[in-house]
Short mmCIF file of N, CA and C in Angstrom, two decimals:
data_model
loop_
_atom_site.label_atom_id
_atom_site.label_comp_id
_atom_site.label_asym_id
_atom_site.label_seq_id
_atom_site.Cartn_x
_atom_site.Cartn_y
_atom_site.Cartn_z
N MET R 1 36.51 104.15 115.95
CA MET R 1 37.67 104.53 115.13
C MET R 1 38.77 105.20 115.93
N LYS R 2 38.32 106.06 116.95
CA LYS R 2 39.29 106.80 117.73
C LYS R 2 40.11 105.73 118.58
N ASN R 3 39.42 104.77 119.11
CA ASN R 3 40.11 103.73 119.90
C ASN R 3 41.09 102.91 119.02
N LEU R 4 40.75 102.63 117.72
CA LEU R 4 41.72 101.93 116.89
C LEU R 4 42.90 102.71 116.61
N LEU R 5 42.73 104.05 116.38
CA LEU R 5 43.86 104.97 116.19
C LEU R 5 44.79 104.98 117.39
N LEU R 6 44.20 105.11 118.55
CA LEU R 6 44.99 105.09 119.78
C LEU R 6 45.73 103.84 119.97
N PHE R 7 45.09 102.72 119.75
CA PHE R 7 45.70 101.41 119.85
C PHE R 7 46.85 101.32 118.89
N CYS R 8 46.69 101.75 117.58
CA CYS R 8 47.74 101.63 116.60
C CYS R 8 48.95 102.52 117.00
N SER R 9 48.68 103.68 117.48
CA SER R 9 49.79 104.58 117.80
C SER R 9 50.57 103.98 119.01
N LYS R 10 49.89 103.44 120.03
CA LYS R 10 50.54 102.80 121.17
C LYS R 10 51.39 101.64 120.67
N LEU R 11 50.82 100.80 119.82
CA LEU R 11 51.54 99.61 119.27
C LEU R 11 52.75 100.02 118.54
N PHE R 12 52.66 101.09 117.68
CA PHE R 12 53.78 101.58 116.92
C PHE R 12 54.95 102.15 117.86
N ALA R 13 54.53 102.84 118.93
CA ALA R 13 55.52 103.36 119.88
C ALA R 13 56.17 102.26 120.53
N THR R 14 55.48 101.16 120.92
CA THR R 14 56.05 100.03 121.60
C THR R 14 57.03 99.34 120.75
N VAL R 15 56.70 99.09 119.43
CA VAL R 15 57.64 98.54 118.51
C VAL R 15 58.88 99.32 118.36
N LEU R 16 58.79 100.57 118.27
CA LEU R 16 59.94 101.47 118.10
C LEU R 16 60.84 101.38 119.34
N MET R 17 60.25 101.17 120.54
CA MET R 17 61.17 101.05 121.74
C MET R 17 61.82 99.64 121.74
N ILE R 18 61.13 98.60 121.21
CA ILE R 18 61.73 97.29 121.35
C ILE R 18 62.82 97.05 120.30
N LEU R 19 62.60 97.62 119.11
CA LEU R 19 63.55 97.30 117.99
C LEU R 19 65.04 97.57 118.32
N PRO R 20 65.41 98.71 118.90
CA PRO R 20 66.84 98.87 119.22
C PRO R 20 67.38 97.84 120.12
N THR R 21 66.58 97.37 121.13
CA THR R 21 67.04 96.30 122.03
C THR R 21 67.31 95.08 121.24
N ASN R 22 66.31 94.64 120.38
CA ASN R 22 66.50 93.36 119.68
C ASN R 22 67.64 93.55 118.73
N TYR R 23 67.86 94.71 118.08
CA TYR R 23 68.89 94.82 117.18
C TYR R 23 70.27 94.80 117.81
N SER R 24 70.39 95.31 119.00
CA SER R 24 71.67 95.28 119.61
C SER R 24 72.01 93.82 120.06
N ILE R 25 70.98 93.05 120.43
CA ILE R 25 71.26 91.63 120.77
C ILE R 25 71.55 90.80 119.49
N ALA R 26 70.85 91.15 118.39
CA ALA R 26 71.01 90.44 117.13
C ALA R 26 72.36 90.60 116.48
N GLN R 27 73.12 91.68 116.91
CA GLN R 27 74.41 91.91 116.28
C GLN R 27 75.37 90.86 116.48
N CYS R 28 75.39 90.19 117.67
CA CYS R 28 76.28 89.15 118.03
C CYS R 28 75.56 87.84 118.12
N MET R 29 75.32 87.21 117.02
CA MET R 29 74.58 85.95 117.04
C MET R 29 75.53 84.78 116.59
N GLY R 30 75.01 83.61 116.89
CA GLY R 30 75.88 82.40 116.52
C GLY R 30 77.03 82.21 117.35
N CYS R 31 76.90 82.58 118.68
CA CYS R 31 78.09 82.55 119.49
C CYS R 31 78.40 81.18 120.12
N THR R 32 79.67 80.79 120.05
CA THR R 32 80.14 79.55 120.65
C THR R 32 80.27 79.85 122.14
N TYR R 33 80.77 81.03 122.56
CA TYR R 33 80.88 81.44 123.86
C TYR R 33 80.32 82.82 124.05
N THR R 34 79.93 83.18 125.28
CA THR R 34 79.46 84.52 125.60
C THR R 34 80.02 84.93 126.90
N TYR R 35 80.61 86.20 126.88
CA TYR R 35 81.09 86.77 128.13
C TYR R 35 80.16 87.97 128.48
N ASN R 36 79.37 87.96 129.53
CA ASN R 36 78.40 88.91 129.89
C ASN R 36 78.85 89.93 130.86
N GLY R 37 80.12 90.03 131.13
CA GLY R 37 80.75 90.94 132.15
C GLY R 37 81.08 90.31 133.44
N SER R 38 80.68 89.02 133.66
CA SER R 38 81.04 88.31 134.85
C SER R 38 81.30 86.82 134.53
N GLY R 39 81.89 86.12 135.44
CA GLY R 39 82.15 84.76 135.23
C GLY R 39 83.60 84.51 134.74
N GLY R 40 83.82 83.38 134.14
CA GLY R 40 85.14 83.09 133.67
C GLY R 40 85.65 84.00 132.59
N THR R 41 86.99 84.31 132.65
CA THR R 41 87.51 85.24 131.67
C THR R 41 88.47 84.59 130.70
N SER R 42 88.65 83.25 130.67
CA SER R 42 89.54 82.52 129.76
C SER R 42 88.66 81.80 128.71
N PHE R 43 89.12 82.03 127.48
CA PHE R 43 88.40 81.32 126.42
C PHE R 43 89.37 80.80 125.40
N ASN R 44 89.19 79.52 124.89
CA ASN R 44 89.91 78.91 123.87
C ASN R 44 89.11 78.84 122.70
N LEU R 45 89.37 79.58 121.65
CA LEU R 45 88.68 79.58 120.43
C LEU R 45 89.29 78.67 119.37
N ALA R 46 88.59 77.67 119.01
CA ALA R 46 89.00 76.74 117.89
C ALA R 46 88.64 77.35 116.57
N ALA R 47 88.98 76.65 115.53
CA ALA R 47 88.67 77.18 114.15
C ALA R 47 87.23 77.54 114.03
N ALA R 48 87.00 78.81 113.56
CA ALA R 48 85.72 79.41 113.26
C ALA R 48 84.78 79.52 114.49
N GLU R 49 85.28 79.42 115.67
CA GLU R 49 84.45 79.61 116.87
C GLU R 49 84.27 81.06 117.10
N LYS R 50 83.23 81.40 117.90
CA LYS R 50 82.92 82.79 118.05
C LYS R 50 82.69 83.23 119.53
N LEU R 51 83.37 84.17 120.04
CA LEU R 51 83.13 84.70 121.37
C LEU R 51 82.33 85.96 121.29
N CYS R 52 81.18 86.06 121.90
CA CYS R 52 80.42 87.29 121.95
C CYS R 52 80.69 87.94 123.29
N ILE R 53 81.05 89.20 123.28
CA ILE R 53 81.26 90.02 124.48
C ILE R 53 80.05 90.89 124.65
N THR R 54 79.15 90.55 125.52
CA THR R 54 77.89 91.28 125.79
C THR R 54 77.90 92.14 127.04
N GLY R 55 78.99 92.12 127.79
CA GLY R 55 79.15 92.98 128.99
C GLY R 55 80.55 93.51 129.04
N ASN R 56 80.74 94.68 129.68
CA ASN R 56 82.07 95.33 129.61
C ASN R 56 83.16 94.35 130.20
N ALA R 57 84.29 94.39 129.49
CA ALA R 57 85.39 93.43 129.76
C ALA R 57 86.78 94.07 129.68
N THR R 58 87.52 93.62 130.72
CA THR R 58 88.95 94.02 130.75
C THR R 58 89.67 92.73 131.24
N GLY R 59 90.78 92.38 130.68
CA GLY R 59 91.60 91.25 131.16
C GLY R 59 91.16 89.95 130.69
N LEU R 60 90.40 89.88 129.60
CA LEU R 60 90.03 88.57 129.08
C LEU R 60 91.28 87.86 128.51
N ASN R 61 91.41 86.58 128.75
CA ASN R 61 92.47 85.79 128.21
C ASN R 61 91.83 84.91 127.15
N ILE R 62 92.13 85.34 125.91
CA ILE R 62 91.56 84.62 124.73
C ILE R 62 92.73 83.95 123.97
N ASN R 63 92.67 82.58 123.85
CA ASN R 63 93.59 81.89 123.02
C ASN R 63 92.97 81.64 121.69
N TYR R 64 93.54 82.14 120.62
CA TYR R 64 93.12 82.00 119.31
C TYR R 64 93.76 80.71 118.68
N ASN R 65 93.12 79.52 118.99
CA ASN R 65 93.87 78.20 118.70
C ASN R 65 93.51 77.69 117.28
N GLY R 66 92.52 78.21 116.62
CA GLY R 66 92.16 77.62 115.25
C GLY R 66 92.04 78.75 114.28
N ALA R 67 91.94 78.41 112.99
CA ALA R 67 91.88 79.45 111.98
C ALA R 67 90.58 80.21 112.04
N ASN R 68 90.72 81.51 111.83
CA ASN R 68 89.64 82.38 111.68
C ASN R 68 88.67 82.41 112.83
N PRO R 69 89.09 82.49 114.02
CA PRO R 69 88.19 82.64 115.22
C PRO R 69 87.66 84.13 115.08
N ARG R 70 86.50 84.21 115.72
CA ARG R 70 85.80 85.54 115.70
C ARG R 70 85.43 86.04 117.09
N VAL R 71 85.50 87.38 117.26
CA VAL R 71 85.04 88.00 118.52
C VAL R 71 84.11 89.04 118.12
N CYS R 72 83.02 89.16 118.77
CA CYS R 72 81.96 90.26 118.52
C CYS R 72 81.81 91.04 119.86
N VAL R 73 82.00 92.34 119.76
CA VAL R 73 81.80 93.28 120.81
C VAL R 73 80.46 93.96 120.58
N ALA R 74 79.48 93.56 121.41
CA ALA R 74 78.12 94.10 121.30
C ALA R 74 78.00 95.55 121.43
N SER R 75 76.91 96.12 120.91
CA SER R 75 76.61 97.54 121.01
C SER R 75 76.46 97.88 122.57
N GLY R 76 77.05 99.06 122.93
CA GLY R 76 77.04 99.47 124.33
C GLY R 76 78.00 98.91 125.26
N VAL R 77 78.81 97.97 124.71
CA VAL R 77 79.79 97.25 125.53
C VAL R 77 81.22 97.83 125.26
N VAL R 78 82.03 97.92 126.28
CA VAL R 78 83.44 98.35 126.10
C VAL R 78 84.30 97.23 126.42
N TRP R 79 85.24 96.86 125.48
CA TRP R 79 86.25 95.82 125.71
C TRP R 79 87.62 96.42 125.65
N ASN R 80 88.29 96.37 126.76
CA ASN R 80 89.69 96.89 126.80
C ASN R 80 90.55 95.68 126.51
N ALA R 81 91.02 95.54 125.35
CA ALA R 81 91.78 94.29 124.86
C ALA R 81 93.26 94.47 124.96
N ASP R 82 93.79 95.25 125.87
CA ASP R 82 95.21 95.38 125.98
C ASP R 82 95.77 94.06 126.41
N GLY R 83 97.01 93.73 125.89
CA GLY R 83 97.65 92.50 126.18
C GLY R 83 97.29 91.29 125.38
N GLN R 84 96.32 91.47 124.45
CA GLN R 84 95.94 90.35 123.62
C GLN R 84 97.03 89.87 122.64
N ASN R 85 97.15 88.54 122.48
CA ASN R 85 98.06 88.02 121.51
C ASN R 85 97.23 87.42 120.41
N PHE R 86 97.05 88.20 119.36
CA PHE R 86 96.18 87.85 118.24
C PHE R 86 97.00 86.92 117.29
N SER R 87 96.37 85.68 117.07
CA SER R 87 97.06 84.72 116.12
C SER R 87 95.96 84.02 115.36
N ASN R 88 96.32 83.29 114.36
CA ASN R 88 95.43 82.45 113.54
C ASN R 88 94.34 83.22 112.88
N ALA R 89 94.62 84.42 112.41
CA ALA R 89 93.79 85.28 111.58
C ALA R 89 92.42 85.45 112.18
N PRO R 90 92.35 86.09 113.40
CA PRO R 90 90.99 86.43 113.97
C PRO R 90 90.36 87.51 113.23
N ILE R 91 89.03 87.50 113.43
CA ILE R 91 88.16 88.61 112.88
C ILE R 91 87.42 89.19 114.14
N ILE R 92 87.55 90.46 114.30
CA ILE R 92 86.96 91.20 115.49
C ILE R 92 85.89 92.11 114.89
N ASP R 93 84.62 91.89 115.25
CA ASP R 93 83.44 92.71 114.88
C ASP R 93 83.11 93.65 116.02
N VAL R 94 83.25 94.92 115.78
CA VAL R 94 83.00 95.95 116.83
C VAL R 94 81.74 96.74 116.63
N TYR R 95 80.73 96.44 117.39
CA TYR R 95 79.49 97.25 117.46
C TYR R 95 79.48 98.19 118.56
N GLY R 96 80.26 97.89 119.61
CA GLY R 96 80.41 98.70 120.80
C GLY R 96 81.71 99.52 120.75
N THR R 97 82.53 99.34 121.78
CA THR R 97 83.82 100.01 121.86
C THR R 97 84.93 99.10 122.12
N LEU R 98 85.98 99.15 121.31
CA LEU R 98 87.18 98.34 121.50
C LEU R 98 88.30 99.30 121.68
N THR R 99 89.08 99.17 122.88
CA THR R 99 90.25 99.89 123.10
C THR R 99 91.46 99.05 123.13
N LEU R 100 92.44 99.36 122.37
CA LEU R 100 93.62 98.53 122.14
C LEU R 100 94.82 99.43 122.11
N ASN R 101 95.65 99.33 123.19
CA ASN R 101 96.79 100.13 123.29
C ASN R 101 98.12 99.33 123.20
N ASN R 102 97.98 98.04 123.55
CA ASN R 102 99.22 97.12 123.63
C ASN R 102 98.68 95.76 123.29
N ALA R 103 99.10 95.26 122.12
CA ALA R 103 98.73 93.92 121.69
C ALA R 103 99.77 93.42 120.73
N ASN R 104 99.79 92.10 120.55
CA ASN R 104 100.75 91.39 119.64
C ASN R 104 99.92 90.89 118.41
N PHE R 105 100.33 91.22 117.29
CA PHE R 105 99.71 90.75 116.07
C PHE R 105 100.59 89.67 115.44
N ASN R 106 100.30 88.42 115.64
CA ASN R 106 101.16 87.30 115.22
C ASN R 106 100.61 86.65 114.00
N SER R 107 99.61 87.25 113.32
CA SER R 107 99.02 86.73 112.05
C SER R 107 98.25 87.79 111.34
N ASN R 108 97.57 87.49 110.28
CA ASN R 108 96.63 88.39 109.73
C ASN R 108 95.53 88.67 110.72
N ILE R 109 94.96 89.84 110.65
CA ILE R 109 93.87 90.14 111.60
C ILE R 109 92.94 91.09 110.85
N THR R 110 91.62 91.02 111.07
CA THR R 110 90.66 91.91 110.51
C THR R 110 89.79 92.55 111.65
N PHE R 111 89.68 93.80 111.63
CA PHE R 111 88.78 94.56 112.56
C PHE R 111 87.65 95.13 111.65
N ASN R 112 86.49 94.78 111.98
CA ASN R 112 85.21 95.36 111.33
C ASN R 112 84.59 96.25 112.35
N VAL R 113 84.79 97.59 112.14
CA VAL R 113 84.09 98.51 113.01
C VAL R 113 82.79 98.91 112.33
N MET R 114 81.70 98.43 112.97
CA MET R 114 80.39 98.65 112.42
C MET R 114 79.83 99.98 112.71
N SER R 115 78.77 100.40 111.98
CA SER R 115 78.07 101.66 112.21
C SER R 115 77.70 101.76 113.70
N GLY R 116 78.17 102.85 114.40
CA GLY R 116 77.87 102.93 115.84
C GLY R 116 78.99 102.44 116.71
N GLY R 117 79.96 101.61 116.17
CA GLY R 117 81.04 101.10 116.92
C GLY R 117 82.25 102.09 116.92
N THR R 118 83.10 101.87 117.85
CA THR R 118 84.30 102.73 118.06
C THR R 118 85.47 101.83 118.30
N PHE R 119 86.55 102.18 117.59
CA PHE R 119 87.84 101.51 117.82
C PHE R 119 88.88 102.58 118.24
N ASN R 120 89.41 102.38 119.56
CA ASN R 120 90.44 103.36 120.01
C ASN R 120 91.78 102.63 119.94
N TYR R 121 92.73 103.21 119.26
CA TYR R 121 94.03 102.57 119.10
C TYR R 121 95.11 103.56 119.53
N GLY R 122 95.91 103.10 120.44
CA GLY R 122 96.91 103.96 121.10
C GLY R 122 98.33 103.80 120.66
N ARG R 123 98.60 103.09 119.63
CA ARG R 123 100.02 102.91 119.11
C ARG R 123 100.17 103.72 117.89
N THR R 124 101.54 103.90 117.48
CA THR R 124 101.79 104.69 116.29
C THR R 124 101.84 103.80 115.09
N ASP R 125 101.70 102.48 115.25
CA ASP R 125 101.87 101.57 114.06
C ASP R 125 101.06 100.32 114.22
N PHE R 126 100.99 99.54 113.24
CA PHE R 126 100.44 98.22 113.26
C PHE R 126 101.49 97.26 112.89
N SER R 127 102.35 97.05 113.92
CA SER R 127 103.54 96.14 113.64
C SER R 127 103.19 94.69 114.03
N GLY R 128 103.87 93.80 113.47
CA GLY R 128 103.67 92.36 113.74
C GLY R 128 103.74 91.54 112.48
N ASN R 129 103.35 90.28 112.53
CA ASN R 129 103.44 89.39 111.36
C ASN R 129 102.03 89.40 110.81
N GLY R 130 101.95 89.44 109.44
CA GLY R 130 100.66 89.36 108.74
C GLY R 130 100.16 90.73 108.36
N LYS R 131 98.95 90.60 107.80
CA LYS R 131 98.24 91.78 107.25
C LYS R 131 97.14 92.24 108.24
N PHE R 132 97.21 93.48 108.50
CA PHE R 132 96.24 94.16 109.44
C PHE R 132 95.13 94.81 108.52
N THR R 133 93.95 94.38 108.65
CA THR R 133 92.80 94.95 107.82
C THR R 133 91.85 95.65 108.76
N LEU R 134 91.53 96.94 108.50
CA LEU R 134 90.62 97.66 109.20
C LEU R 134 89.46 98.13 108.27
N ASN R 135 88.32 97.52 108.51
CA ASN R 135 87.13 97.91 107.71
C ASN R 135 86.30 98.80 108.68
N ASN R 136 86.06 100.09 108.24
CA ASN R 136 85.48 101.01 109.21
C ASN R 136 84.24 101.64 108.62
N SER R 137 83.12 101.49 109.38
CA SER R 137 81.87 102.23 109.10
C SER R 137 81.41 102.98 110.39
N GLY R 138 82.29 102.98 111.46
CA GLY R 138 82.04 103.57 112.67
C GLY R 138 82.95 104.76 112.87
N THR R 139 83.62 104.73 114.11
CA THR R 139 84.57 105.73 114.49
C THR R 139 85.89 105.02 114.81
N VAL R 140 87.03 105.50 114.28
CA VAL R 140 88.38 105.01 114.69
C VAL R 140 89.11 106.21 115.25
N ASN R 141 89.61 106.02 116.45
CA ASN R 141 90.47 107.04 117.05
C ASN R 141 91.90 106.49 117.27
N PHE R 142 92.81 107.28 116.68
CA PHE R 142 94.24 106.88 116.93
C PHE R 142 94.61 107.87 118.06
N THR R 143 94.86 107.33 119.28
CA THR R 143 94.99 108.16 120.42
C THR R 143 96.52 108.42 120.77
N THR R 144 97.41 108.04 119.88
CA THR R 144 98.79 108.25 120.17
C THR R 144 99.16 109.69 120.07
N THR R 145 100.21 110.08 120.74
CA THR R 145 100.74 111.43 120.68
C THR R 145 101.67 111.67 119.54
N SER R 146 102.02 110.59 118.83
CA SER R 146 102.92 110.70 117.70
C SER R 146 102.12 110.67 116.40
N GLN R 147 102.71 111.01 115.30
CA GLN R 147 101.99 111.07 114.06
C GLN R 147 101.63 109.70 113.55
N PHE R 148 100.44 109.57 113.04
CA PHE R 148 99.99 108.40 112.42
C PHE R 148 99.07 108.80 111.24
N THR R 149 99.57 108.52 110.03
CA THR R 149 98.80 109.09 108.88
C THR R 149 98.36 108.04 107.96
N VAL R 150 97.03 108.11 107.54
CA VAL R 150 96.45 107.33 106.49
C VAL R 150 95.76 108.32 105.56
N GLN R 151 96.05 108.22 104.30
CA GLN R 151 95.44 109.14 103.34
C GLN R 151 94.65 108.31 102.28
N GLY R 152 93.69 108.98 101.67
CA GLY R 152 92.89 108.35 100.61
C GLY R 152 91.44 108.94 100.57
N ASN R 153 90.75 108.28 99.64
CA ASN R 153 89.26 108.65 99.45
C ASN R 153 88.33 107.65 100.03
N GLY R 154 87.14 108.00 100.30
CA GLY R 154 86.13 107.07 100.78
C GLY R 154 85.93 105.88 99.87
N GLY R 155 85.80 104.65 100.47
CA GLY R 155 85.56 103.57 99.73
C GLY R 155 86.80 102.91 99.07
N GLN R 156 87.98 103.49 99.50
CA GLN R 156 89.31 102.98 98.88
C GLN R 156 90.00 102.05 99.84
N GLU R 157 90.92 101.44 99.27
CA GLU R 157 91.77 100.53 100.10
C GLU R 157 93.32 100.99 99.98
N LYS R 158 94.01 101.06 101.04
CA LYS R 158 95.39 101.48 100.99
C LYS R 158 96.18 100.50 101.84
N THR R 159 97.39 100.16 101.28
CA THR R 159 98.26 99.23 101.92
C THR R 159 99.56 100.00 102.18
N ILE R 160 99.97 100.12 103.48
CA ILE R 160 101.12 100.76 103.87
C ILE R 160 101.99 99.75 104.63
N ASN R 161 103.13 99.44 104.13
CA ASN R 161 104.09 98.51 104.77
C ASN R 161 103.31 97.20 105.06
N ASN R 162 102.60 96.59 104.15
CA ASN R 162 101.83 95.38 104.31
C ASN R 162 100.68 95.50 105.25
N LYS R 163 100.26 96.73 105.62
CA LYS R 163 99.09 96.90 106.53
C LYS R 163 98.01 97.47 105.67
N GLN R 164 96.89 96.80 105.55
CA GLN R 164 95.81 97.25 104.71
C GLN R 164 94.72 98.03 105.41
N PHE R 165 94.29 99.11 104.87
CA PHE R 165 93.27 99.90 105.49
C PHE R 165 92.10 100.03 104.46
N ASN R 166 90.82 99.77 104.91
CA ASN R 166 89.69 100.01 104.06
C ASN R 166 88.86 100.97 104.73
N TRP R 167 88.29 101.92 103.93
CA TRP R 167 87.28 102.86 104.52
C TRP R 167 86.17 103.09 103.58
N GLY R 168 85.14 103.60 104.08
CA GLY R 168 83.89 103.77 103.27
C GLY R 168 82.83 102.90 103.93
N CYS R 169 81.84 102.54 103.22
CA CYS R 169 80.78 101.74 103.71
C CYS R 169 81.20 100.28 103.72
N TYR R 170 80.84 99.67 104.94
CA TYR R 170 81.15 98.25 105.11
C TYR R 170 79.84 97.53 105.30
#
């Protein structure tokens, strides 16, 4: 009986250590392309294709060529997306960290900041063509030195100058 109890406790501890690893990998599934921190940095996303960023990334050249392309930033990964030209209504799922200080928004865009994810934004506005949607269950930091204000209650949606903000549980 004592051996069975020892075996069960070791098995339980092992499962607890493995689950976070599998969970972080499972967050970015169904990938058309994967960037793991090395190799080619240019990607052409056709309609509904998905790029999974599983290693730290700076200077990726992503062409959003088709409707609703998707990018997933995995847990523990940092993507510095400065210089991106977002078009064709991309959807960006952030489980890790996304830093964006300089980008062009040429269409609707959706950022889903998941629990444990962080979105750092360094501009004072969301200017460009289309609707900017920010669904946040993680952390959003506006790192600008100028005023940037969004007001409301949890679980609400607010549109300011055609820029949509959602907060609460996602």
